[in-house]
mmCIF file of C-alpha atoms in Angstrom:
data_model
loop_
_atom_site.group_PDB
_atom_site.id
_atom_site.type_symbol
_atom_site.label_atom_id
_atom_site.label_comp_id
_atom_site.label_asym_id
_atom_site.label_seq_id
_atom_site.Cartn_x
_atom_site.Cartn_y
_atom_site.Cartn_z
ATOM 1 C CA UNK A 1 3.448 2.551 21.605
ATOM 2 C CA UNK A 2 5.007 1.636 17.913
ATOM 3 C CA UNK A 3 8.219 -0.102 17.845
ATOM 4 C CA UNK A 4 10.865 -1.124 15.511
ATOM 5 C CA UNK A 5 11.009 -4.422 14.429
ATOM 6 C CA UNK A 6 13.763 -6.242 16.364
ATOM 7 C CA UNK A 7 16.126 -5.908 13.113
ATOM 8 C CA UNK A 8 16.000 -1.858 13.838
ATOM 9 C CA UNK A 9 16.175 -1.844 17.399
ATOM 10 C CA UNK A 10 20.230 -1.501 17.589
ATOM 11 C CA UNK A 11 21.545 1.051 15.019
ATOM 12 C CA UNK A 12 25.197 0.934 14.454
ATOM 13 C CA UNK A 13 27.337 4.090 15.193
ATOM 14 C CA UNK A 14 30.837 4.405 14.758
ATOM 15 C CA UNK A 15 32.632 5.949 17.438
ATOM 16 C CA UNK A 16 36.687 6.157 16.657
ATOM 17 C CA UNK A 17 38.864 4.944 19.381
ATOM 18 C CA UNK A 18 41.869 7.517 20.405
ATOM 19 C CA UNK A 19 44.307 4.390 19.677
ATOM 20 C CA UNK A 20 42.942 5.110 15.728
ATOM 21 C CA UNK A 21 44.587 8.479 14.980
ATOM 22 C CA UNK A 22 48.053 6.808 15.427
ATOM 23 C CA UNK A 23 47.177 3.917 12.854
ATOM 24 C CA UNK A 24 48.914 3.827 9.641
ATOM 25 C CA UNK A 25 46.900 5.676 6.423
ATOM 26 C CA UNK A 26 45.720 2.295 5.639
ATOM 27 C CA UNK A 27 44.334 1.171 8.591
ATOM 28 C CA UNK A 28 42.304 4.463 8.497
ATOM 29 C CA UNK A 29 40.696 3.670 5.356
ATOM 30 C CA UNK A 30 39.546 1.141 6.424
ATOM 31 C CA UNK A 31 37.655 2.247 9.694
ATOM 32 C CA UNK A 32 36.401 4.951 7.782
ATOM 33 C CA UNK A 33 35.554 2.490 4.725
ATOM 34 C CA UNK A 34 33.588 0.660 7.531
ATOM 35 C CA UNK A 35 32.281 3.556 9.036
ATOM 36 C CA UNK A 36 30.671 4.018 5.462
ATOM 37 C CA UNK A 37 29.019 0.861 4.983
ATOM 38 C CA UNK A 38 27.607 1.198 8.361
ATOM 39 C CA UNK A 39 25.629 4.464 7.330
ATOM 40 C CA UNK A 40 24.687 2.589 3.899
ATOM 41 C CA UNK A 41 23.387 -0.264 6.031
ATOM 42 C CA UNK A 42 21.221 1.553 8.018
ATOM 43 C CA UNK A 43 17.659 3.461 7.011
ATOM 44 C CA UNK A 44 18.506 6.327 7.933
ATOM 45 C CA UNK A 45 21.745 6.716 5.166
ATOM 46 C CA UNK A 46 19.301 5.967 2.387
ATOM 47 C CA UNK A 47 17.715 8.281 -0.355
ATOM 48 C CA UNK A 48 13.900 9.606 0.670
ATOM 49 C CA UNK A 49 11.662 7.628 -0.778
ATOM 50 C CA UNK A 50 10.159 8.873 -4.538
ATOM 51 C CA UNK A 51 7.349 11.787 -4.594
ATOM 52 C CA UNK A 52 3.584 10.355 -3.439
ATOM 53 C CA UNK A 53 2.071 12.145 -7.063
ATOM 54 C CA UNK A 54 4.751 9.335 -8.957
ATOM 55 C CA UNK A 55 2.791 6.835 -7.625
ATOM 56 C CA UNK A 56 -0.230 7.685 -9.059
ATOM 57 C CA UNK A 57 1.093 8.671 -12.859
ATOM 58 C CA UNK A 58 0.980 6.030 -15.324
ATOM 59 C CA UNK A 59 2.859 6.148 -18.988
ATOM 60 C CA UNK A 60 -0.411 6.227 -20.603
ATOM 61 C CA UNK A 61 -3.422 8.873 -19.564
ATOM 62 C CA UNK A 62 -6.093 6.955 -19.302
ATOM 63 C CA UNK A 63 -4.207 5.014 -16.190
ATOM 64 C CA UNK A 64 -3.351 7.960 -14.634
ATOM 65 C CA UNK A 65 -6.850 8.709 -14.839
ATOM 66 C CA UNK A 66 -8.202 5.458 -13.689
ATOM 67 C CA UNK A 67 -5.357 5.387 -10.556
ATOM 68 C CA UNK A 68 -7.084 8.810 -9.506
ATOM 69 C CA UNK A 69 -10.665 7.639 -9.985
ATOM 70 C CA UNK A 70 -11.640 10.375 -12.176
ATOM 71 C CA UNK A 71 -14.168 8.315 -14.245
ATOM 72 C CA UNK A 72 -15.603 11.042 -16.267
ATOM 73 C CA UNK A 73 -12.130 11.775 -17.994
ATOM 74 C CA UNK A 74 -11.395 8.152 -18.202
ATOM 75 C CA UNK A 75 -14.840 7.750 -20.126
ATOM 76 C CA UNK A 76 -13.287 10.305 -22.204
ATOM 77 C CA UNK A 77 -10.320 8.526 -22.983
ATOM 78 C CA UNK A 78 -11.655 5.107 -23.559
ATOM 79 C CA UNK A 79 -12.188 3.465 -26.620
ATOM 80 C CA UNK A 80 -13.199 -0.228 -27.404
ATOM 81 C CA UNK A 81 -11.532 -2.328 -29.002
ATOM 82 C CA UNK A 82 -8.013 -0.024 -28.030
ATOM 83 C CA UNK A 83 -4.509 -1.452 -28.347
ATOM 84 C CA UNK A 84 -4.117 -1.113 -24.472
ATOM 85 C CA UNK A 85 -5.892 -3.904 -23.116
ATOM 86 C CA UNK A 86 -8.631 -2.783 -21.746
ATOM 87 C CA UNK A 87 -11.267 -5.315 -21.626
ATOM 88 C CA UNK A 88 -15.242 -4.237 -21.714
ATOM 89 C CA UNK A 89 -15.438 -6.400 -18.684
ATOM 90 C CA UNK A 90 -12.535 -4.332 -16.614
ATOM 91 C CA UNK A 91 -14.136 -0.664 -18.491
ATOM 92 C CA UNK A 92 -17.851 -1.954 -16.611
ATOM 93 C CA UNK A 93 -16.172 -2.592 -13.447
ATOM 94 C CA UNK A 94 -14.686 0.766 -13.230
ATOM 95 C CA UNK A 95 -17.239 2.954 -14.784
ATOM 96 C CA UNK A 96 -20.197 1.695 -12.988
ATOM 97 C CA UNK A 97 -18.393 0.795 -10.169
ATOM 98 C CA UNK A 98 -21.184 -0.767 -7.075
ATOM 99 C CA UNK A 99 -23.958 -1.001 -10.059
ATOM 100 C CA UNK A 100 -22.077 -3.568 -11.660
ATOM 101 C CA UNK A 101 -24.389 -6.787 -12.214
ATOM 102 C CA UNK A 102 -23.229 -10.033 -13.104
ATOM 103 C CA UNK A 103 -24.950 -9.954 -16.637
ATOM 104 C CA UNK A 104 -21.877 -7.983 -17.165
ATOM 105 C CA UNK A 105 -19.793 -10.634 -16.405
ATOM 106 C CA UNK A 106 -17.711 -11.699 -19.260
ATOM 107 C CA UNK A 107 -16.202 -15.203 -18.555
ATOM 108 C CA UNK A 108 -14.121 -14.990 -21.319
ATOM 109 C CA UNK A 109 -12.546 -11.778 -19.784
ATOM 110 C CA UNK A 110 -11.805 -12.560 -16.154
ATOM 111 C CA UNK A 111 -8.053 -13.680 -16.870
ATOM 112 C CA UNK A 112 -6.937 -10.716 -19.256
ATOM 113 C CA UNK A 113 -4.784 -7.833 -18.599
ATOM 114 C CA UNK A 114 -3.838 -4.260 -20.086
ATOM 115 C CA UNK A 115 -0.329 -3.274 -21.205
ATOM 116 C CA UNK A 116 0.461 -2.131 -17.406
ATOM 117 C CA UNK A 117 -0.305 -5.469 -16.214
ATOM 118 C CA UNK A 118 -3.160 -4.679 -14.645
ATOM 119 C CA UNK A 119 -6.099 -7.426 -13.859
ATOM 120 C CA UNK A 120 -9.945 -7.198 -14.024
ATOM 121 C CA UNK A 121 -9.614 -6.788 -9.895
ATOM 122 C CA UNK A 122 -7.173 -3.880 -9.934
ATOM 123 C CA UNK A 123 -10.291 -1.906 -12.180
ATOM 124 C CA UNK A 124 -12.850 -3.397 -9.578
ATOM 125 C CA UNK A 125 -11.139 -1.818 -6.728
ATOM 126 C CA UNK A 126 -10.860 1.144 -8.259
ATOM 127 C CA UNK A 127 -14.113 1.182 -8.961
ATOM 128 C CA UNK A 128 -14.901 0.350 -5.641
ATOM 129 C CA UNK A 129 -17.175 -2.647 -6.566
ATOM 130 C CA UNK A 130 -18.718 -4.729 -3.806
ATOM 131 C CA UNK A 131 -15.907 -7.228 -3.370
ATOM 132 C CA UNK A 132 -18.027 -9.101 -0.975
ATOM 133 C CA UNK A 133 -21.252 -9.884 -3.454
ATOM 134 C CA UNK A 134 -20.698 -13.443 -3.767
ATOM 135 C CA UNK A 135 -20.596 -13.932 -7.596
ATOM 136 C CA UNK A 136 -17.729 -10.969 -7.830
ATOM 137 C CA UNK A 137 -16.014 -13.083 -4.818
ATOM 138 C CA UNK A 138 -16.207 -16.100 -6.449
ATOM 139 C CA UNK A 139 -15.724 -14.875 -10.259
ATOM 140 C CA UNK A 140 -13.075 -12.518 -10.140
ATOM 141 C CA UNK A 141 -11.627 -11.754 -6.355
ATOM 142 C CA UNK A 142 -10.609 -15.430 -5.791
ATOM 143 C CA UNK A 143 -9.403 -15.885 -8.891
ATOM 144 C CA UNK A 144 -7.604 -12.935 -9.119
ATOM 145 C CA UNK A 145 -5.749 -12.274 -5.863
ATOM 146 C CA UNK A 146 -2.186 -11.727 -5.296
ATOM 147 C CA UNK A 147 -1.724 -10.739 -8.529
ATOM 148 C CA UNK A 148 0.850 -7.808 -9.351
ATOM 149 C CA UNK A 149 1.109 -5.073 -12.299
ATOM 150 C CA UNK A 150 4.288 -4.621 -13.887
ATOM 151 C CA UNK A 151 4.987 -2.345 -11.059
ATOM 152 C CA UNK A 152 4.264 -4.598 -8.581
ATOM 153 C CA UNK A 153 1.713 -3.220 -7.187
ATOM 154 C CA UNK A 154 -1.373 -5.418 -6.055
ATOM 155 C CA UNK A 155 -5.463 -4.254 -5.990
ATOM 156 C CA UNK A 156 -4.892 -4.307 -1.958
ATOM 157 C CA UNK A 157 -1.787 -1.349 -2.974
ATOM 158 C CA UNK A 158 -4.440 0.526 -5.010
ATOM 159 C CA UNK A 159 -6.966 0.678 -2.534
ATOM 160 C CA UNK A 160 -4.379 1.966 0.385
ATOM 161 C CA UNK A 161 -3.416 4.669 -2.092
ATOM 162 C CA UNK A 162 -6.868 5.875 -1.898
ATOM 163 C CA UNK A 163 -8.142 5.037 1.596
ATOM 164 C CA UNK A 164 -10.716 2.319 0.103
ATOM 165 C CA UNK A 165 -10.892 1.004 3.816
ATOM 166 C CA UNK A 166 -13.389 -1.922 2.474
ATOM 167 C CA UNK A 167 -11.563 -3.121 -0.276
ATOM 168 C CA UNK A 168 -8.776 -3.385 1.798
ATOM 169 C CA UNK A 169 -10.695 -5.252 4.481
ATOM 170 C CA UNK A 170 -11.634 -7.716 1.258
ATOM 171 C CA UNK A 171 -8.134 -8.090 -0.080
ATOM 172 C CA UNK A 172 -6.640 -9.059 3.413
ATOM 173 C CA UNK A 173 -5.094 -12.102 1.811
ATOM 174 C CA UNK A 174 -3.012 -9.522 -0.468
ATOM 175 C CA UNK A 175 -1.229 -7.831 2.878
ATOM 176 C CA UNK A 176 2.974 -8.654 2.983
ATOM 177 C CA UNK A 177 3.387 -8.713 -0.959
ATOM 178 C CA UNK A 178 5.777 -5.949 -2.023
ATOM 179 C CA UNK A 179 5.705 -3.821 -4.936
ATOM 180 C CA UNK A 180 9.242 -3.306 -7.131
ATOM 181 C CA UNK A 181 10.353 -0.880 -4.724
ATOM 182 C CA UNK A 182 9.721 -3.477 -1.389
ATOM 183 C CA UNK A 183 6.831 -1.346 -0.368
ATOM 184 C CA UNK A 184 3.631 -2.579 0.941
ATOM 185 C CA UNK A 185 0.371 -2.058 0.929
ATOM 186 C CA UNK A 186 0.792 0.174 4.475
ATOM 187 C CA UNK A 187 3.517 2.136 2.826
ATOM 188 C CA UNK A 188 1.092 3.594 0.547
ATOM 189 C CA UNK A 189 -1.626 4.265 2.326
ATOM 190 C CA UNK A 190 1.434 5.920 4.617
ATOM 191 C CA UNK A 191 2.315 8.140 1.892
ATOM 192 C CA UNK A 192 -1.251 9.490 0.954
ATOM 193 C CA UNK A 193 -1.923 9.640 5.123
ATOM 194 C CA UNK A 194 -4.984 7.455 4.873
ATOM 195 C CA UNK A 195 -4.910 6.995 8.862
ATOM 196 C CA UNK A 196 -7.174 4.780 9.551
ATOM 197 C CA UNK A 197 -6.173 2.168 6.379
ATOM 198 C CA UNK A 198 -2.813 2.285 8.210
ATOM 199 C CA UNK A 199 -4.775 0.940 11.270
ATOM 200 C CA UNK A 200 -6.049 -2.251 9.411
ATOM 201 C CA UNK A 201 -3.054 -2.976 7.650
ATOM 202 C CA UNK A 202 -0.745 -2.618 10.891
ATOM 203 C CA UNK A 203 -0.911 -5.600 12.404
ATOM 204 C CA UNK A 204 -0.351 -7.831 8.929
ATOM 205 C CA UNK A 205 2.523 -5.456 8.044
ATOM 206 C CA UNK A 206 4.389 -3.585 10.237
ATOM 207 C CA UNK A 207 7.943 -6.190 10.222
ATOM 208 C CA UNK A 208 8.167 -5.693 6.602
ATOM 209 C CA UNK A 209 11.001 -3.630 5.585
ATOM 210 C CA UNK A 210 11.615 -1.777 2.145
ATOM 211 C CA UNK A 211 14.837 -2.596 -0.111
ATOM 212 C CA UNK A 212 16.206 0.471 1.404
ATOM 213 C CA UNK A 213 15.734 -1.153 5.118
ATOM 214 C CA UNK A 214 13.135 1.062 6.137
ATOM 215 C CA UNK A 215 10.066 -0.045 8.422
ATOM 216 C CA UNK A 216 7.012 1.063 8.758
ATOM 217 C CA UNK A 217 8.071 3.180 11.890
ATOM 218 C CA UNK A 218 10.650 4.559 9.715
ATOM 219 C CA UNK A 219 7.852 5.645 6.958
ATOM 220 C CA UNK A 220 5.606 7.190 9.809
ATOM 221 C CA UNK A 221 8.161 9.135 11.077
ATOM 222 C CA UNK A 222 9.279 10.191 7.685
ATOM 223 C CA UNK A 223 5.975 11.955 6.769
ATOM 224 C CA UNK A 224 4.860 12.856 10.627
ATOM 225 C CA UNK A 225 2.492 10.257 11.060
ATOM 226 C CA UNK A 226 3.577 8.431 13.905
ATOM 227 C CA UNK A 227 1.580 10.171 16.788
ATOM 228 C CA UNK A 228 -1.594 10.564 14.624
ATOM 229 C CA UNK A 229 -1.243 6.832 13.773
ATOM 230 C CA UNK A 230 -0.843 5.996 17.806
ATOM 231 C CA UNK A 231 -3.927 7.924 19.041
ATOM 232 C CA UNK A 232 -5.701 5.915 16.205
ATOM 233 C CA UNK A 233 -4.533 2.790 17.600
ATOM 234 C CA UNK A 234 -5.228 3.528 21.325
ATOM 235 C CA UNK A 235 -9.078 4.676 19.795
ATOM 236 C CA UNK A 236 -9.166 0.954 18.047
ATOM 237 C CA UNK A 237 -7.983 -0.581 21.065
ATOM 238 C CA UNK A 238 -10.524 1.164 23.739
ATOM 239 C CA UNK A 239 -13.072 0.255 20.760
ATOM 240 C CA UNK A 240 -12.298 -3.637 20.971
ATOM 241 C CA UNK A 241 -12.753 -3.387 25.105
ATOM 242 C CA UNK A 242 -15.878 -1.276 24.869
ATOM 243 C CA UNK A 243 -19.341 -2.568 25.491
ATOM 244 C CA UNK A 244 -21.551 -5.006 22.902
ATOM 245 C CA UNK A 245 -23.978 -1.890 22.737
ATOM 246 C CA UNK A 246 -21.231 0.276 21.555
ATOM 247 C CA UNK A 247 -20.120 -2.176 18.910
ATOM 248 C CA UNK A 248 -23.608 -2.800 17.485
ATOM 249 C CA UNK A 249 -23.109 0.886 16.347
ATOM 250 C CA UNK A 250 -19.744 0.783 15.311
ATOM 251 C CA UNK A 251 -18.651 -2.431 14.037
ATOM 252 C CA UNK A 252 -14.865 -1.920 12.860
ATOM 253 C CA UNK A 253 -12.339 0.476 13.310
ATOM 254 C CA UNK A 254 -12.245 2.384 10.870
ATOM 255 C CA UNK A 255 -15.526 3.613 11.318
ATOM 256 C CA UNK A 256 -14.891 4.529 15.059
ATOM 257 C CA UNK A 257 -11.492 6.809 13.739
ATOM 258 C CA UNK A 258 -14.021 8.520 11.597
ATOM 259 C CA UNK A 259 -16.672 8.784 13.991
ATOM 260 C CA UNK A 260 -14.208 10.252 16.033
ATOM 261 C CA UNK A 261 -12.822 13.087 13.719
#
């Protein structure tokens, strides 16, 4: 069963005593000056959180492009040697995506980023290269982690967006960093309803609270999640308990909530 982290568990309400109505006008304003704080302090007295499509828009087109992994209008958009920072190396890691080869590697290019901020492993993500082939692990994962665009958001925020369930198994080390708005990488992949990346990001995540104070219970609840997200969890849980045979075929949960569907 999900719970609020201990911060949540006790929600303040104000309930007026009798003896208040015969305070002076003063004394009112202030219970009812406290009484407003109290509803500021708490999650539940805070703006919704901004639409899921504002996420994915970028100032410039060929971002927006790249955030929604349309690569054939991206291609259209690209030009070399452009003002935006775009790298050949980060263009190859996008555009060919799991052909990349590491005579495309571009030393000289590993540390570079666009206008937005963006690094050679936010593009790789994206383009869903094989974070685990040991010269892209060594080259430009390790050397590249934890790093933030000018949103804040990290490669391991990307790839919740858009349900990359093995990138985000790669990028583990990224899970607890917070984008401008406090969100995490299980926020997003809250918003866009990617169940089962919620699943793998729960146990890193799920005491981190937004600058508004809202948890990831709060977020679940928010976009009716919550009871999806718990018969997910129970499935992940029988899967840990369940025989060696039964893991040879399904080795991680993700693939079991699929399997499932």
């Amino acid at each position: 069963m999900l719970s609020r982290p201990p911060s949540q568990q006790h929600i303040f309400s104000y309930q007026p005593h009798s003896a208040h109505t015969s305070l002076p006008p003063i004394a009112r304003l202030s219970n009812n000056y406290i009484k407003r704080k109290l509803i500021d302090c708490s999650p539940y007295g805070q703006p919704p959180p901004p639409p899921v499509s504002s996420f994915m828009t970028e100032e410039y087109e060929i971002f927006t492009q790249m955030r929604q992994q349309n690569v054939s209008k991206y291609k259209q958009l690209f030009k070399p040697n452009n003002t935006l920072g775009i790298t050949q190396l980060m263009n190859d890691l996008f555009v060919l995506g799991p052909s990349f080869t590491k005579e495309l590697l571009n030393p000289g290019q590993i540390y570079e980023r666009d206008v937005t901020g963006k690094t050679a492993l936010h593009y790789a993500t994206l383009g869903q290269v094989d974070l685990s082939v040991p010269i892209i692990k060594l080259s430009i994962m390790n050397k590249l982690l934890c790093q933030r665009d000018k949103n804040g958001l990290t490669a391991l925020m990307m790839a919740a967006q858009l349900g990359l369930d093995q990138q985000i198994v790669m990028l583990h080390e990224e899970a607890g960093m917070q984008d401008n708005m406090g969100q995490t990488a299980i926020m997003h992949a809250i918003m866009h309803k990617n169940i089962s990346s919620i699943c793998i990001l729960m146990e890193a995540e799920k005491l981190v609270l937004d600058r508004q104070g809202r948890s990831v219970i709060d977020y679940l609840e928010l976009y009716k999640l919550k009871e999806a997200v718990e018969n997910a969890l129970n499935k992940v849980t029988l899967f840990r308990a369940a025989s060696p045979m039964l893991k040879k075929r399904c080795n991680s949960p993700q693939m079991m909530i699929k399997q499932d569907q």
